Coordinates of C-alpha atoms in Angstrom, one line a residue:
M29 CA 18.8 -10.8 22.6
Y30 CA 22.0 -9.0 21.1
R31 CA 22.1 -11.2 18.1
F32 CA 18.4 -11.8 17.7
S33 CA 17.6 -8.9 15.4
N34 CA 20.6 -9.5 13.3
T35 CA 19.7 -13.3 12.8
V36 CA 16.0 -12.3 12.0
I37 CA 17.1 -9.7 9.3
G38 CA 19.6 -12.2 8.0
F39 CA 17.2 -15.0 7.4
L40 CA 14.4 -12.4 5.9
N41 CA 17.0 -11.1 3.5
L42 CA 18.2 -14.5 2.4
F43 CA 14.6 -15.5 1.6
T44 CA 13.7 -12.2 -0.3
L45 CA 17.2 -12.5 -2.0
L46 CA 16.3 -16.1 -3.3
A47 CA 12.7 -14.9 -4.2
S48 CA 14.3 -12.1 -6.4
I49 CA 15.9 -14.6 -8.7
P50 CA 12.5 -16.1 -10.3
I51 CA 11.1 -12.5 -10.4
I52 CA 13.9 -11.4 -12.7
G53 CA 13.9 -14.6 -14.7
G54 CA 10.1 -14.0 -15.3
G55 CA 10.7 -10.5 -16.4
L56 CA 13.5 -11.7 -18.8
W57 CA 11.4 -14.7 -20.1
M58 CA 8.7 -12.0 -21.0
A59 CA 11.1 -10.0 -22.9
R60 CA 11.3 -13.0 -25.3
S61 CA 7.6 -13.3 -25.6
S62 CA 5.9 -11.7 -28.5
T63 CA 2.5 -11.2 -26.8
T64 CA 1.8 -7.6 -26.1
C65 CA -0.1 -8.1 -22.9
E66 CA 2.8 -9.8 -21.3
S67 CA 5.1 -7.2 -22.3
F68 CA 3.2 -4.7 -20.0
L69 CA 4.6 -6.7 -17.1
Q70 CA 8.1 -6.9 -18.2
T71 CA 9.5 -3.7 -17.0
P72 CA 7.8 -3.6 -13.7
L73 CA 8.9 -7.3 -13.0
L74 CA 12.5 -6.3 -13.8
V75 CA 12.4 -3.2 -11.8
V76 CA 11.0 -4.8 -8.7
G77 CA 13.2 -7.8 -9.0
F78 CA 16.4 -5.9 -9.1
I79 CA 15.5 -3.5 -6.3
V80 CA 14.5 -6.6 -4.1
L81 CA 18.0 -8.2 -5.0
I82 CA 19.9 -5.1 -4.0
V83 CA 18.0 -4.4 -0.9
S84 CA 18.3 -8.0 0.2
L85 CA 21.8 -8.4 -0.6
S86 CA 22.6 -5.1 1.4
G87 CA 20.6 -6.3 4.4
F88 CA 22.0 -9.8 4.5
I89 CA 25.6 -8.6 4.4
G90 CA 24.9 -5.9 6.9
A91 CA 23.2 -8.3 9.2
C92 CA 25.4 -11.5 9.0
F93 CA 28.8 -9.8 8.8
N94 CA 28.0 -6.8 11.1
V95 CA 28.7 -4.1 8.1
A96 CA 27.1 -1.1 9.5
W97 CA 27.3 0.9 6.3
A98 CA 25.6 -2.0 4.3
L99 CA 22.7 -1.9 6.9
W100 CA 22.6 1.9 6.6
V101 CA 21.8 1.6 2.9
Y102 CA 19.3 -1.2 3.6
L103 CA 17.5 1.1 6.0
V104 CA 17.5 4.2 4.0
V105 CA 16.1 2.2 0.8
M106 CA 13.5 0.4 3.1
L107 CA 12.3 3.9 4.2
V108 CA 12.2 5.1 0.7
L109 CA 10.2 2.0 -0.4
I110 CA 7.8 2.3 2.6
G111 CA 7.2 5.8 1.5
T112 CA 6.7 5.0 -2.0
L113 CA 4.4 2.2 -1.2
L114 CA 2.3 4.5 1.1
A115 CA 2.0 7.2 -1.5
L116 CA 0.9 4.8 -4.2
T117 CA -1.5 3.2 -1.9
I118 CA -3.2 6.6 -1.1
F119 CA -2.9 7.6 -4.8
G120 CA -4.7 4.3 -5.8
F121 CA -7.6 4.7 -3.4
V122 CA -8.0 8.5 -4.8
V123 CA -8.0 7.5 -8.3
T124 CA -10.3 4.5 -8.0
S125 CA -12.9 6.3 -5.9
E126 CA -15.0 7.2 -8.8
G127 CA -16.6 5.0 -11.5
G128 CA -18.8 1.9 -11.2
G129 CA -21.4 0.1 -13.3
N130 CA -25.0 1.1 -14.2
V131 CA -27.6 -1.5 -13.7
V132 CA -29.3 -2.5 -16.9
T133 CA -33.1 -3.4 -16.5
G134 CA -33.9 -7.0 -17.1
R135 CA -30.1 -7.9 -17.5
M136 CA -27.5 -9.5 -15.1
Y137 CA -24.6 -7.5 -16.4
K138 CA -23.8 -3.7 -15.8
E139 CA -22.8 -1.3 -18.4
Y140 CA -20.1 1.3 -17.8
R141 CA -19.6 5.0 -18.9
L142 CA -16.3 6.8 -19.5
Q143 CA -17.3 10.0 -18.0
D144 CA -18.0 8.4 -14.6
Y145 CA -14.1 7.6 -13.9
S146 CA -11.5 10.0 -12.7
S147 CA -9.6 12.3 -15.0
W148 CA -6.3 10.8 -14.6
L149 CA -7.6 7.3 -15.7
K150 CA -9.6 8.8 -18.8
T151 CA -6.6 10.6 -20.0
R152 CA -4.4 7.5 -19.9
V153 CA -7.0 5.2 -21.7
Q154 CA -7.9 8.1 -24.2
D155 CA -4.1 8.1 -25.2
H156 CA -3.9 6.8 -28.8
N157 CA -0.7 4.6 -28.2
N158 CA -2.0 3.2 -24.9
W159 CA -5.3 2.4 -26.4
R160 CA -3.9 0.6 -29.3
A161 CA -1.6 -1.5 -27.0
I162 CA -4.8 -2.3 -24.9
R163 CA -6.8 -3.2 -27.7
T164 CA -4.3 -5.6 -29.0
C165 CA -4.4 -7.2 -25.5
I166 CA -8.3 -7.7 -25.7
L167 CA -8.0 -9.2 -29.1
G168 CA -5.3 -11.5 -28.1
S169 CA -7.1 -12.7 -25.0
K170 CA -10.2 -14.0 -27.0
T171 CA -12.4 -12.2 -24.5
C172 CA -15.3 -11.5 -26.9
S173 CA -14.9 -14.9 -28.6
K174 CA -16.3 -16.5 -25.3
I175 CA -19.7 -14.9 -25.8
S176 CA -19.9 -15.0 -29.5
T177 CA -22.2 -18.0 -29.5
W178 CA -24.7 -16.5 -27.0
T179 CA -28.4 -16.6 -27.8
P180 CA -30.6 -13.6 -27.0
L181 CA -31.7 -15.7 -23.9
D182 CA -28.1 -15.8 -22.8
Y183 CA -27.8 -12.0 -22.8
M184 CA -30.8 -11.9 -20.7
S185 CA -29.8 -14.4 -18.1
K186 CA -26.1 -14.5 -17.8
D187 CA -23.5 -12.1 -16.3
M188 CA -20.6 -10.5 -18.3
S189 CA -17.2 -9.0 -17.1
P190 CA -16.6 -5.3 -17.6
V191 CA -14.6 -5.6 -20.8
Q192 CA -17.2 -8.0 -22.4
S193 CA -20.1 -5.6 -21.6
G194 CA -18.3 -2.5 -23.0
C195 CA -16.3 -4.1 -25.9
C196 CA -18.1 -7.2 -27.2
K197 CA -21.5 -5.6 -27.8
P198 CA -23.2 -2.4 -28.4
P199 CA -25.0 -0.4 -25.7
T200 CA -28.3 -2.1 -24.8
S201 CA -30.0 1.1 -25.4
C202 CA -29.2 1.2 -29.1
D203 CA -32.2 0.6 -31.5
Y204 CA -30.9 -0.4 -34.8
A205 CA -34.5 -1.4 -35.9
A206 CA -35.8 2.3 -35.9
T207 CA -37.3 3.5 -39.1
T208 CA -36.5 7.2 -38.2
L209 CA -33.6 8.9 -36.9
I210 CA -33.5 9.3 -33.4
P211 CA -30.7 10.6 -31.0
Q212 CA -28.8 7.5 -29.6
D213 CA -25.6 6.9 -27.6
P214 CA -22.6 7.7 -29.7
D215 CA -21.3 4.3 -29.2
C216 CA -24.1 2.9 -31.1
Y217 CA -22.7 4.3 -34.4
K218 CA -19.2 3.0 -33.5
W219 CA -20.5 -0.7 -33.3
S220 CA -19.4 -3.2 -36.2
N221 CA -20.4 -6.8 -36.5
S222 CA -16.7 -7.6 -37.5
P223 CA -14.9 -9.6 -34.9
A224 CA -11.9 -7.5 -35.7
F225 CA -13.7 -4.2 -34.7
L226 CA -16.8 -4.8 -32.7
C227 CA -17.1 -2.0 -30.3
Y228 CA -13.4 -1.7 -29.3
E229 CA -13.4 2.0 -30.4
C230 CA -16.4 2.6 -28.1
D231 CA -16.2 4.7 -24.9
S232 CA -18.0 1.9 -22.9
C233 CA -15.2 -0.4 -24.0
K234 CA -12.6 2.1 -22.4
A235 CA -14.9 2.3 -19.4
G236 CA -15.0 -1.4 -19.1
V237 CA -11.3 -1.6 -19.1
L238 CA -11.1 1.1 -16.4
E239 CA -13.6 -0.9 -14.3
D240 CA -11.4 -3.9 -14.6
V241 CA -8.2 -1.5 -13.7
K242 CA -10.3 -0.2 -10.6
I243 CA -11.0 -3.7 -9.4
S244 CA -7.4 -4.9 -9.7
W245 CA -6.0 -1.7 -8.2
R246 CA -8.3 -1.7 -5.1
K247 CA -7.2 -5.4 -4.5
L248 CA -3.5 -4.1 -4.9
S249 CA -3.9 -1.4 -2.6
V250 CA -5.2 -3.6 0.3
L251 CA -2.4 -5.9 -0.5
N252 CA 0.0 -2.7 -0.4
I253 CA -1.4 -2.0 3.1
V254 CA -0.5 -5.5 4.3
V255 CA 3.1 -5.1 2.9
I256 CA 3.5 -2.0 4.5
V257 CA 2.9 -3.1 8.0
F258 CA 5.2 -6.0 7.4
L259 CA 7.9 -3.6 6.1
I260 CA 7.6 -1.3 9.0
C261 CA 8.0 -4.3 11.4
I262 CA 11.1 -5.4 9.4
Y263 CA 12.4 -1.7 9.4
S264 CA 12.2 -1.6 13.2
I265 CA 14.2 -5.0 13.6
G266 CA 16.7 -3.6 11.0
C267 CA 17.2 -0.4 13.1
C268 CA 18.0 -2.6 16.1
A269 CA 20.5 -4.7 13.8
F270 CA 22.1 -1.5 12.7
R271 CA 22.4 -0.4 16.3
N272 CA 24.1 -3.8 17.2
S273 CA 26.7 -3.6 14.1
R274 CA 27.6 0.0 15.3
R275 CA 28.3 -1.3 18.7
S276 CA 30.4 -4.3 17.6
E277 CA 32.7 -1.9 15.6
T278 CA 33.6 -0.2 18.8
D279 CA 35.4 -1.4 21.9
Y280 CA 32.1 -1.4 23.8
P281 CA 29.8 -3.7 22.0
Y282 CA 27.2 -3.7 25.0
G283 CA 27.4 0.1 25.4
R284 CA 29.9 2.3 27.4
N285 CA 30.1 1.4 30.9
R286 CA 32.8 3.8 32.4
M287 CA 32.6 5.5 35.5
S288 CA 33.0 9.2 35.5
K289 CA 34.6 11.2 38.5
A290 CA 32.0 12.9 40.4
R291 CA 32.1 16.7 41.0
P292 CA 32.8 17.9 44.4
R293 CA 30.2 19.9 46.2
W294 CA 30.3 23.7 45.8
D295 CA 31.4 24.1 49.4
Y296 CA 34.3 21.4 49.0
Y297 CA 37.1 24.0 48.2
W298 CA 35.9 26.4 51.0
W299 CA 35.9 23.6 53.4
R300 CA 39.4 22.4 52.4
W301 CA 40.8 25.9 52.7
W302 CA 39.4 26.4 56.2
N303 CA 41.0 23.1 57.5
E304 CA 44.5 24.1 56.0
R305 CA 44.2 27.5 57.7
R306 CA 43.3 25.9 60.9
D307 CA 46.2 23.4 60.9
Q308 CA 48.6 26.1 60.1
L309 CA 47.5 28.1 63.4
Y310 CA 47.5 25.3 65.5

């Protein structure tokens, strides 16, 4: 059992070390791509890849070669990583707790309102630079072209994704046949039949994007919980490996086993003095 923890940590870190290579390669490949949507993943992939590489390398060296300081660095970074993932998971559940679609009578799809989502998400999506990049992504993904040939019956009987519902059509409540000016949803006036515009500047489009973000973030948070539990188990094994490495650097790899001299009882010296006096008298 002395070498078991070191062996487990060594194999696990060798696996993650090899796994970090395609992650970094994917990030570098995306850097050469001209697609805006892919460039969003470039920086996170490179950061995650290099962190995994450094952590795995330090853990592998420390476990296989009994280098205590490398395992110490490994455990510190692992602890920071566990804390960061835990904070991000809690933050994700809090941020995505609001929102959700509104049922449209006689339709299979739902419609989304920007005011239903958290202020943090709304601030991000309302930023001009952020929205310009997101809009380019939607145009490049051909999301709206997939429903461009739908008939009125299709709109009544088929479902849509949140982005299609918010960006590819005007709100269902819009009445463009009205002969008199009546109050309508502000998004009704932002709609355009041009494929380059449609409802990309509508609040409903931004809400549809946030609904997609909410769904994806919830799935990621559940995955984070599984990863955190796994990392805690690995961290526990790493602590055992670190202890083993510290022992191997001393003269007592299995712990100190010395015998210490027992202290004499409180009456030992009195008893010794009495015996010496008695010997002198007799």
